Short mmCIF file of C-alpha atoms and ligand atoms in Angstrom, two decimals:
data_model
loop_
_atom_site.label_atom_id
_atom_site.label_comp_id
_atom_site.label_asym_id
_atom_site.label_seq_id
_atom_site.Cartn_x
_atom_site.Cartn_y
_atom_site.Cartn_z
CA MET A 27 -3.61 44.28 92.14
CA VAL A 28 -2.17 46.17 95.10
CA HIS A 29 -0.15 44.06 97.96
CA SER A 30 -2.98 43.73 100.60
CA ALA A 31 -2.59 44.88 104.21
CA SER A 32 -2.10 41.13 105.51
CA VAL A 33 1.11 40.07 105.85
CA THR A 34 2.61 36.66 104.20
CA PRO A 35 5.17 35.01 106.05
CA LEU A 36 6.92 31.89 104.13
CA ARG A 37 9.53 29.69 105.44
CA ALA A 38 12.19 27.58 103.18
CA SER A 39 13.82 24.60 104.38
CA ALA A 40 16.11 21.86 102.26
CA PRO A 41 14.28 20.39 99.43
CA ALA A 42 13.79 16.80 99.18
CA ALA A 43 15.27 16.81 95.87
CA PRO A 44 17.64 18.62 94.08
CA LEU A 45 16.77 21.37 91.94
CA SER A 46 15.90 20.60 88.24
CA GLY A 47 14.02 21.18 85.08
CA THR A 48 13.75 23.74 82.24
CA HIS A 49 12.00 26.73 83.57
CA ARG A 50 11.04 30.37 82.63
CA VAL A 51 10.81 33.53 84.51
CA PRO A 52 8.23 36.58 84.39
CA GLY A 53 9.45 39.20 82.20
CA ASP A 54 12.12 41.75 82.29
CA LYS A 55 10.81 44.42 84.92
CA SER A 56 13.03 47.37 83.65
CA ILE A 57 11.88 46.45 79.84
CA SER A 58 8.34 46.20 81.15
CA HIS A 59 8.25 49.46 82.77
CA ARG A 60 9.64 51.26 79.60
CA ALA A 61 7.58 49.52 76.97
CA LEU A 62 4.47 50.59 78.69
CA MET A 63 5.52 54.29 79.11
CA PHE A 64 7.12 54.45 75.14
CA GLY A 65 3.98 52.70 74.27
CA ALA A 66 1.97 55.55 75.78
CA LEU A 67 4.09 58.06 73.95
CA ALA A 68 3.93 56.58 70.80
CA ILE A 69 1.81 56.98 67.86
CA GLY A 70 -0.29 54.07 66.93
CA THR A 71 -0.44 50.47 68.86
CA THR A 72 2.25 48.91 70.73
CA GLU A 73 1.74 45.14 71.02
CA ILE A 74 3.74 43.90 74.19
CA ALA A 75 4.43 39.96 74.33
CA GLY A 76 5.81 38.36 77.82
CA LEU A 77 4.90 41.69 80.05
CA LEU A 78 5.80 41.22 83.45
CA GLU A 79 2.71 41.08 85.61
CA GLY A 80 4.04 42.09 88.58
CA GLU A 81 2.62 44.69 91.16
CA ASP A 82 5.35 47.79 90.20
CA VAL A 83 4.48 47.13 86.41
CA LEU A 84 0.83 47.16 86.93
CA ARG A 85 1.25 50.74 88.42
CA THR A 86 2.77 51.87 85.42
CA ALA A 87 -0.18 50.53 83.43
CA ALA A 88 -2.37 52.35 85.61
CA ALA A 89 -0.40 55.44 85.48
CA MET A 90 -0.47 55.68 81.64
CA ARG A 91 -4.14 54.80 81.76
CA ALA A 92 -4.73 58.18 84.10
CA LEU A 93 -2.62 59.99 81.70
CA GLY A 94 -4.72 59.28 78.75
CA ALA A 95 -3.02 56.46 76.93
CA THR A 96 -5.05 53.43 76.47
CA VAL A 97 -3.97 49.93 78.08
CA GLU A 98 -5.36 46.88 77.47
CA GLN A 99 -4.36 43.33 78.64
CA ARG A 100 -5.44 40.66 75.77
CA GLY A 101 -3.87 37.65 77.25
CA ALA A 102 -1.24 36.28 79.82
CA GLY A 103 1.58 38.81 79.14
CA ALA A 104 0.01 39.97 76.03
CA TRP A 105 -0.63 43.83 76.27
CA ARG A 106 -1.66 46.46 73.85
CA VAL A 107 -1.08 50.30 74.07
CA SER A 108 -2.55 52.81 72.35
CA GLY A 109 -0.43 55.90 72.54
CA ARG A 110 -0.93 59.31 72.42
CA GLY A 111 2.38 61.00 70.99
CA VAL A 112 5.19 62.70 72.35
CA GLY A 113 3.70 65.65 74.18
CA GLY A 114 0.34 64.25 73.83
CA LEU A 115 -0.27 63.08 77.66
CA VAL A 116 -3.18 64.58 79.38
CA GLU A 117 -3.61 66.07 83.04
CA PRO A 118 -4.53 62.95 85.48
CA ALA A 119 -7.84 63.64 87.48
CA ASP A 120 -6.29 61.92 90.72
CA VAL A 121 -2.88 61.29 92.58
CA LEU A 122 -0.84 58.57 90.76
CA ASP A 123 -0.09 55.92 93.25
CA MET A 124 3.38 54.36 92.23
CA GLY A 125 3.13 51.77 95.06
CA ASN A 126 6.60 49.96 95.99
CA SER A 127 8.35 50.83 92.32
CA GLY A 128 11.39 53.62 92.38
CA THR A 129 11.40 52.90 88.74
CA ALA A 130 8.08 53.76 88.01
CA ALA A 131 7.97 56.94 90.19
CA ARG A 132 11.29 58.32 88.97
CA LEU A 133 10.70 57.35 84.63
CA LEU A 134 7.62 58.95 85.30
CA CYS A 135 9.00 62.40 87.01
CA GLY A 136 10.82 62.73 83.58
CA LEU A 137 7.93 61.83 81.40
CA LEU A 138 5.73 64.63 83.55
CA ALA A 139 8.31 67.54 83.17
CA GLY A 140 8.14 67.49 79.92
CA HIS A 141 4.12 67.98 79.56
CA PRO A 142 2.44 71.00 80.47
CA ILE A 143 0.25 69.37 83.24
CA PHE A 144 -0.11 69.26 86.77
CA ALA A 145 0.02 65.88 88.48
CA VAL A 146 0.90 64.55 92.21
CA MET A 147 2.79 60.99 93.02
CA THR A 148 2.82 59.05 95.89
CA GLY A 149 3.93 55.44 96.76
CA ASP A 150 3.92 53.11 99.58
CA SER A 151 5.76 53.72 102.95
CA SER A 152 8.69 52.35 101.34
CA LEU A 153 8.65 54.41 98.16
CA ARG A 154 8.15 57.61 100.29
CA LYS A 155 11.44 56.95 102.14
CA ARG A 156 13.36 56.73 98.87
CA PRO A 157 15.21 59.99 97.33
CA MET A 158 13.53 61.84 94.52
CA LEU A 159 15.85 64.83 94.56
CA ARG A 160 18.33 63.03 91.94
CA VAL A 161 15.75 63.36 89.46
CA THR A 162 13.65 66.07 90.32
CA ALA A 163 16.89 68.27 90.84
CA PRO A 164 18.28 68.01 86.96
CA LEU A 165 14.49 67.88 85.70
CA SER A 166 13.74 71.24 87.10
CA ALA A 167 16.47 72.72 84.39
CA THR A 168 13.75 71.65 81.64
CA GLY A 169 11.33 74.65 83.21
CA ALA A 170 9.29 72.03 85.33
CA SER A 171 8.54 72.81 89.03
CA PHE A 172 8.91 70.22 91.29
CA TRP A 173 7.54 70.20 94.99
CA THR A 174 8.46 67.70 97.39
CA ARG A 175 8.06 66.47 101.08
CA GLU A 176 11.21 67.24 102.88
CA GLY A 177 14.17 65.58 102.09
CA GLY A 178 13.02 65.24 98.31
CA ARG A 179 10.37 62.49 99.32
CA LEU A 180 7.09 61.36 98.15
CA PRO A 181 4.50 62.56 98.03
CA LEU A 182 5.49 65.17 95.40
CA ALA A 183 3.74 67.59 92.69
CA VAL A 184 4.82 68.49 89.70
CA GLN A 185 3.98 71.26 87.09
CA GLY A 186 5.46 70.02 83.72
CA ALA A 187 7.28 72.65 81.33
CA VAL A 188 5.43 74.36 78.62
CA GLU A 189 8.00 74.38 76.35
CA ALA A 190 10.63 72.13 77.91
CA LEU A 191 14.40 72.66 77.68
CA PRO A 192 16.64 69.73 76.68
CA LEU A 193 19.08 69.11 79.63
CA ASP A 194 22.82 68.48 79.42
CA TYR A 195 23.42 66.45 82.82
CA ARG A 196 26.19 64.48 83.97
CA LEU A 197 25.16 61.63 86.39
CA PRO A 198 26.32 61.99 90.18
CA VAL A 199 25.49 58.42 90.63
CA ALA A 200 25.47 55.75 88.25
CA SER A 201 21.62 55.46 87.62
CA ALA A 202 19.54 54.35 84.97
CA GLN A 203 16.54 55.53 86.63
CA VAL A 204 17.97 58.99 86.34
CA LYS A 205 19.18 58.96 83.03
CA SER A 206 16.19 57.43 81.75
CA ALA A 207 14.01 60.59 83.48
CA CYS A 208 16.31 62.92 81.65
CA LEU A 209 15.88 60.99 78.39
CA LEU A 210 12.11 60.90 78.90
CA ALA A 211 11.95 64.41 79.53
CA GLY A 212 14.02 65.36 76.75
CA LEU A 213 11.59 63.66 74.19
CA CYS A 214 9.58 66.73 74.71
CA ALA A 215 12.61 69.23 74.38
CA ARG A 216 13.10 71.07 71.21
CA GLY A 217 17.06 70.31 70.65
CA THR A 218 19.58 67.84 71.96
CA THR A 219 19.49 66.50 75.30
CA ARG A 220 22.83 65.23 76.87
CA VAL A 221 23.15 62.89 79.36
CA VAL A 222 26.95 61.56 80.45
CA GLU A 223 27.06 58.88 82.88
CA PRO A 224 30.04 58.00 84.99
CA GLU A 225 29.49 54.30 85.02
CA PRO A 226 27.58 52.56 81.94
CA THR A 227 24.21 51.62 83.16
CA ARG A 228 21.54 49.26 81.94
CA ASP A 229 20.47 50.92 78.42
CA HIS A 230 17.06 49.59 77.84
CA THR A 231 15.79 52.93 77.50
CA GLU A 232 18.39 53.98 74.74
CA ASN A 233 17.55 50.68 72.85
CA MET A 234 14.14 51.39 73.20
CA LEU A 235 13.99 54.74 72.13
CA ARG A 236 15.86 53.52 68.75
CA HIS A 237 13.64 50.78 68.58
CA PHE A 238 10.30 53.52 68.27
CA GLY A 239 12.30 55.58 65.87
CA ALA A 240 14.30 58.41 67.94
CA THR A 241 17.99 59.04 67.26
CA VAL A 242 19.85 58.45 69.93
CA ARG A 243 23.89 58.51 69.84
CA VAL A 244 26.00 56.95 72.43
CA ALA A 245 29.91 57.39 72.45
CA ASP A 246 32.34 56.16 75.36
CA THR A 247 34.74 59.27 75.98
CA ALA A 248 37.22 60.29 78.82
CA GLU A 249 34.13 61.88 80.47
CA GLY A 250 32.40 58.60 80.52
CA ARG A 251 29.38 57.50 78.25
CA VAL A 252 27.65 60.34 76.43
CA ILE A 253 24.16 59.55 75.50
CA GLU A 254 22.52 62.21 73.30
CA LEU A 255 18.69 62.20 72.11
CA GLU A 256 17.36 64.73 69.28
CA GLY A 257 14.16 66.01 70.88
CA GLN A 258 10.51 65.88 69.60
CA PRO A 259 10.85 62.68 67.37
CA GLU A 260 7.42 60.99 66.17
CA LEU A 261 7.62 57.78 68.26
CA ILE A 262 5.94 55.41 66.25
CA ALA A 263 4.53 52.27 67.78
CA ALA A 264 6.58 49.05 67.56
CA PRO A 265 6.02 45.14 68.92
CA ILE A 266 7.96 44.50 71.84
CA LEU A 267 8.81 40.90 73.19
CA VAL A 268 10.00 40.86 76.78
CA PRO A 269 12.91 38.75 77.84
CA GLY A 270 12.66 36.83 81.21
CA ASP A 271 14.19 39.05 84.06
CA PRO A 272 17.80 38.11 84.42
CA SER A 273 17.55 39.56 88.26
CA SER A 274 14.49 37.26 88.78
CA ALA A 275 16.36 34.35 87.17
CA ALA A 276 19.23 34.75 89.48
CA PHE A 277 17.19 33.54 92.48
CA LEU A 278 16.56 30.16 90.87
CA LEU A 279 19.96 29.81 89.50
CA VAL A 280 22.04 30.44 92.82
CA GLY A 281 19.60 27.94 94.26
CA ALA A 282 20.66 25.54 91.92
CA LEU A 283 24.42 26.24 92.54
CA LEU A 284 23.60 25.76 96.64
CA VAL A 285 21.67 22.58 96.75
CA PRO A 286 23.70 19.29 96.10
CA GLY A 287 22.79 17.76 93.13
CA SER A 288 21.07 20.36 91.60
CA ARG A 289 20.99 20.82 87.38
CA LEU A 290 18.63 23.45 86.50
CA THR A 291 17.73 25.58 83.01
CA ILE A 292 16.14 28.91 83.06
CA ALA A 293 15.31 29.47 79.63
CA ASN A 294 14.52 33.03 77.75
CA VAL A 295 16.70 35.24 80.12
CA GLY A 296 17.84 38.61 79.04
CA LEU A 297 21.10 39.04 78.71
CA ASN A 298 22.00 42.34 78.20
CA PRO A 299 25.66 42.97 79.27
CA LEU A 300 24.98 45.73 81.50
CA ARG A 301 22.83 43.23 83.40
CA THR A 302 24.76 40.23 83.78
CA GLY A 303 27.52 41.62 86.50
CA LEU A 304 26.02 38.72 89.05
CA PHE A 305 26.97 35.82 86.42
CA ALA A 306 30.40 36.90 85.70
CA THR A 307 30.66 37.26 89.78
CA LEU A 308 29.48 33.59 90.11
CA ARG A 309 31.72 32.10 87.42
CA GLU A 310 34.89 34.07 89.30
CA MET A 311 33.52 32.02 92.32
CA GLY A 312 34.04 28.77 90.39
CA ALA A 313 30.31 28.39 89.59
CA ILE A 314 28.91 25.87 86.79
CA LEU A 315 26.98 28.45 84.88
CA ARG A 316 26.35 28.55 81.09
CA VAL A 317 24.37 30.01 78.46
CA GLU A 318 22.73 27.98 75.94
CA ASN A 319 20.80 29.05 72.79
CA ALA A 320 22.61 32.52 72.95
CA ARG A 321 20.40 34.69 70.33
CA THR A 322 18.87 38.29 69.82
CA GLU A 323 15.35 38.74 70.23
CA GLY A 324 13.67 41.91 70.24
CA GLY A 325 16.76 43.68 70.36
CA GLU A 326 17.92 42.42 73.36
CA PRO A 327 20.70 39.23 73.70
CA VAL A 328 18.51 36.42 75.24
CA GLY A 329 19.99 32.86 76.13
CA ASP A 330 19.13 29.58 78.16
CA VAL A 331 21.26 29.69 81.43
CA VAL A 332 22.25 26.40 83.03
CA ALA A 333 23.36 26.20 86.45
CA GLU A 334 24.93 23.07 88.39
CA TYR A 335 25.66 22.42 91.86
CA GLY A 336 29.25 22.93 92.60
CA PRO A 337 31.56 24.31 95.57
CA LEU A 338 32.12 28.21 95.25
CA ARG A 339 35.11 30.13 96.54
CA ALA A 340 35.33 33.89 97.77
CA VAL A 341 36.00 36.82 95.38
CA GLU A 342 36.44 40.49 95.61
CA VAL A 343 33.65 42.19 93.43
CA PRO A 344 35.27 45.68 92.10
CA PRO A 345 32.82 48.86 92.44
CA GLY A 346 32.81 49.15 88.64
CA ARG A 347 30.49 46.16 88.16
CA ALA A 348 27.53 47.43 90.76
CA PRO A 349 25.76 49.04 88.01
CA SER A 350 25.29 45.76 86.06
CA MET A 351 24.49 43.80 89.04
CA ILE A 352 22.98 46.23 91.33
CA ASP A 353 19.63 44.31 92.43
CA GLU A 354 21.78 40.91 92.61
CA TYR A 355 24.00 41.74 95.81
CA PRO A 356 21.32 40.04 98.33
CA ILE A 357 21.37 36.67 96.42
CA LEU A 358 24.97 36.94 95.71
CA ALA A 359 25.65 37.42 99.57
CA VAL A 360 23.69 33.93 99.86
CA ALA A 361 25.96 32.65 97.37
CA ALA A 362 29.02 33.96 99.14
CA ALA A 363 27.54 32.57 102.42
CA THR A 364 28.20 29.10 101.24
CA ALA A 365 31.77 29.83 99.86
CA THR A 366 34.99 29.21 101.39
CA GLY A 367 36.66 32.33 102.32
CA THR A 368 35.43 36.09 103.02
CA THR A 369 33.96 37.84 99.62
CA ARG A 370 34.20 41.51 99.51
CA MET A 371 31.73 43.74 97.56
CA ARG A 372 33.03 47.05 97.11
CA GLY A 373 31.03 50.04 96.36
CA LEU A 374 27.77 49.53 97.50
CA ALA A 375 26.31 52.95 98.77
CA GLU A 376 23.38 52.81 96.51
CA LEU A 377 21.98 49.86 98.01
CA ARG A 378 21.13 52.06 101.10
CA VAL A 379 18.46 53.78 98.97
CA LYS A 380 16.51 50.56 97.37
CA GLU A 381 13.25 49.38 98.83
CA SER A 382 14.93 48.86 101.99
CA ASP A 383 18.65 49.72 103.37
CA ARG A 384 19.70 46.60 101.40
CA LEU A 385 23.22 47.13 102.74
CA ALA A 386 22.53 46.64 106.27
CA ALA A 387 19.35 44.09 105.74
CA THR A 388 21.79 41.69 103.89
CA ALA A 389 24.16 41.93 106.53
CA ALA A 390 21.04 41.44 109.17
CA MET A 391 19.93 38.48 107.11
CA LEU A 392 23.13 36.81 107.08
CA ALA A 393 23.55 37.32 110.54
CA ALA A 394 20.26 36.00 111.81
CA ASN A 395 21.08 32.47 110.11
CA GLY A 396 24.46 32.06 111.35
CA VAL A 397 26.28 33.65 108.74
CA ALA A 398 29.15 36.50 109.92
CA ALA A 399 28.84 39.27 107.49
CA SER A 400 29.99 42.83 108.30
CA ILE A 401 29.85 46.34 106.54
CA GLU A 402 33.21 48.25 106.25
CA GLY A 403 32.35 51.57 104.82
CA ASP A 404 30.21 51.15 101.44
CA ASP A 405 31.39 47.28 101.24
CA LEU A 406 29.86 44.52 102.21
CA LEU A 407 32.00 41.25 103.96
CA VAL A 408 30.67 38.04 104.26
CA HIS A 409 32.54 35.52 105.66
CA GLY A 410 31.64 32.46 103.97
CA THR A 411 31.00 28.67 105.84
CA GLY A 412 32.52 26.86 102.99
CA ALA A 413 29.67 24.41 103.57
CA ALA A 414 25.87 24.46 104.46
CA ILE A 415 24.15 27.47 106.11
CA PRO A 416 23.44 27.08 109.98
CA GLY A 417 19.88 29.01 109.20
CA GLY A 418 17.23 28.60 111.96
CA GLY A 419 16.21 32.45 111.57
CA LEU A 420 13.43 34.83 110.68
CA VAL A 421 14.37 37.38 108.27
CA ALA A 422 12.99 41.10 108.29
CA THR A 423 12.51 41.89 104.76
CA HIS A 424 11.52 45.55 105.34
CA MET A 425 8.84 45.60 102.15
CA ASP A 426 11.91 44.80 99.87
CA HIS A 427 10.79 41.87 97.30
CA ARG A 428 14.80 40.92 96.75
CA LEU A 429 15.45 40.23 100.52
CA ALA A 430 12.33 37.96 100.64
CA MET A 431 13.73 35.99 97.90
CA SER A 432 17.20 35.98 98.78
CA ALA A 433 16.20 34.75 102.38
CA LEU A 434 14.01 31.84 100.93
CA ILE A 435 16.87 30.62 98.47
CA MET A 436 19.17 30.40 101.50
CA GLY A 437 16.69 28.29 103.43
CA LEU A 438 16.78 25.85 100.60
CA ALA A 439 20.48 25.57 101.39
CA ALA A 440 20.40 26.25 105.31
CA ARG A 441 20.53 23.11 107.93
CA ALA A 442 17.62 25.03 109.57
CA PRO A 443 14.44 26.12 107.69
CA VAL A 444 14.75 30.09 107.59
CA GLY A 445 11.77 31.98 108.17
CA VAL A 446 10.63 35.33 106.47
CA ASP A 447 8.23 37.83 108.15
CA ASP A 448 6.45 39.13 104.57
CA ALA A 449 7.12 37.91 101.38
CA GLY A 450 4.00 39.38 99.77
CA PHE A 451 6.32 41.79 98.25
CA ILE A 452 7.91 39.43 96.26
CA GLU A 453 4.56 40.13 94.25
CA THR A 454 5.87 43.42 92.80
CA SER A 455 8.61 41.98 90.63
CA PHE A 456 8.16 37.65 90.44
CA PRO A 457 4.42 36.64 90.79
CA GLY A 458 4.49 32.84 91.42
CA PHE A 459 7.92 32.87 92.51
CA ALA A 460 7.76 30.23 95.44
CA ALA A 461 5.29 28.06 93.16
CA LEU A 462 8.29 28.01 90.79
CA VAL A 463 10.81 27.19 93.42
CA ASN A 464 8.61 24.18 94.55
CA LEU A 465 8.28 23.19 91.13
CA ALA A 466 11.83 23.04 90.42
CA ALA A 467 12.31 21.24 93.75
CA GLY A 468 9.60 18.57 93.18
CA GLY A 469 7.86 19.39 96.46
CA GLU A 470 6.93 21.66 99.32
CA ALA A 471 10.41 23.76 99.92
CA ILE A 472 8.48 26.72 100.57
CA ARG A 473 5.57 26.86 102.66
CA SER A 474 3.63 29.03 104.67
CA LEU A 475 4.98 30.12 108.14
CA ALA A 476 1.07 30.90 109.19
O1 S3P B 725 16.36 51.57 85.29
C1 S3P B 725 15.88 50.40 85.75
O2 S3P B 725 14.81 49.89 85.61
C2 S3P B 725 16.24 49.96 87.23
C3 S3P B 725 17.44 50.46 87.81
C4 S3P B 725 17.82 50.70 88.92
O3 S3P B 725 18.08 51.38 89.70
P1 S3P B 725 18.98 52.65 89.78
O4 S3P B 725 18.79 53.47 88.71
O5 S3P B 725 18.43 53.57 91.15
O6 S3P B 725 20.07 52.15 89.82
C5 S3P B 725 17.62 49.04 89.61
O7 S3P B 725 18.30 48.89 90.97
C6 S3P B 725 16.18 49.41 89.73
O8 S3P B 725 15.67 47.93 90.09
C7 S3P B 725 15.45 49.07 87.90
C1 PEP B 726 15.62 48.42 93.23
C2 PEP B 726 14.57 47.88 92.71
O1 PEP B 726 13.51 48.39 92.19
P1 PEP B 726 12.84 49.91 92.07
O2 PEP B 726 14.05 50.94 92.27
O3 PEP B 726 12.36 50.04 90.65
O4 PEP B 726 11.94 50.17 93.16
C3 PEP B 726 14.48 46.38 92.63
O5 PEP B 726 13.79 45.75 91.76
O6 PEP B 726 15.59 45.60 93.11
#
C-alpha cells in the first residue's frame, strides 16, 4: 500500500489516435477521507460505495483502525466502517503515519484534539515539510496540547482535551482542511463551534456532518461564510456513495481538449460548485466542455462531463476562484501552454505549501518543455504557444502526484515526448491513471521510461 523505495519514471508521447470513449475515474479523495472518519465517529455501520483506494485514503483507513474503529474492504470500492461514537476513539498503540496526505494529517489533528488520548503522527518527507501550525494553533484553544518539530512540522505529538472547548475561529487562509479540523474537534466539544471562512471552500465536511445527523448552520455574512456546529451530537451511521473525483477527471478532460480530434466523456463526476472552478475557467478559455445527465447522488451534484478538442485562448483567473480549483492549477497551466496569449493565474500563495512548491514546480515543468512561464508575486503567468507544446523535457515531480499527471498529459499534446522522474506518487490519488489514459488513447501513449 505504501509507495515503494523504487521510483517509477514514465514517458508520454502524442497518441496515435484521439482520446475517446466513456470512462470513469476513481472516487473523490476529499469525500473518501471524510467518509472513513465520520464512519469511525458514528454509531453503527457505515457502508461506503466508490471509495478511492489510493494511498492517501488507505492511510486514513489505517489510522481509523488504529483508533479503534473496524474498517473492512468488502469489494472494489466497497468498504464498511463500524464506528465508536463521538468521543469514543481509543489511544493508538503506535505512531500514525499519514504518508503523503495533508488532508489525512490535518483532519486527524482535529479528530484527536477532541479525544482525551495521546498520539504521535508523522508522514513522508513531503508531508514533513508542510505547515501544521495552521491546525495546531487554532485547535490548541480546545484544551488539547500539541508538540511539533520546529516550524510547526511533523512529526507531532498531541494530548487531546479531556473536555474539549468549542472553537470560535476565523480562518486566516482559505483552507477546507483547517475548517474541517476545527469542525471535527467541535464534535467532541460541548456548545457551538463557529468557523468563519474568508472565501467559501469545499463543503464536504458540512454536507457529511448533516448526512450523519449533526446540526450545522451556514450563513453568508459581511465577515464571510459562517459555519456553526452544535457539539456532541450523536452521529448515526449512514450509507455513502462517493462520486468520481473532479480533480482526477480534470487530467483526462484536459487531455481531450488538447489532443486533436478527441471527444471524451468522464461519467459520474462530482460537480460540487466549490470544486468546479477549473471547468468554469476552461469554458472561459473557449473549451468545448459540457455536463450531461446532471443529477444529485448521495447529497452531492454529479454529472457526466464531455470534452472535445478545440483551440483555447488565454484568460486571467481571479484569486477568488482559487479555493474552487486549488488542486487544478498544474493541469490548467498545461492547457494554458497551448492557448493563444498569456494566461495569468492570480493569488496562488497556497500552492507553495502543497505536496511540493507547486508554483515553482509548475513553472519549471513548463520551462523544461519549451513553454515560457514566470512567477510574479503570487501569480503564475503562462505564455501560451498557440500550438503544440515543444516538449522533450524531463519533469522533476518532487513527490507530487498532480505534477506527475500534469506532465504526462502535457506529453500527449507535445511535439517531443515528455518524461517524469517518478510517477509513483500518482498512486496517492489516482490508481490506474496511466492505464486509463492509454485505454482512452487506444494505445501506449504513456509508457515506462526505464
Ligand atoms: O479538504 C480537503 O479535502 C482538501 C483541501 C485542499 O487543501 P487546503 O485545505 O490546504 O486548501 C486541497 O488542496 C486538498 O487536496 C484536499
Ligand atoms: C493538496 C493535495 O492533497 P493533500 O493536501 O491532501 O496532500 C492534492 O491532492 O492535490
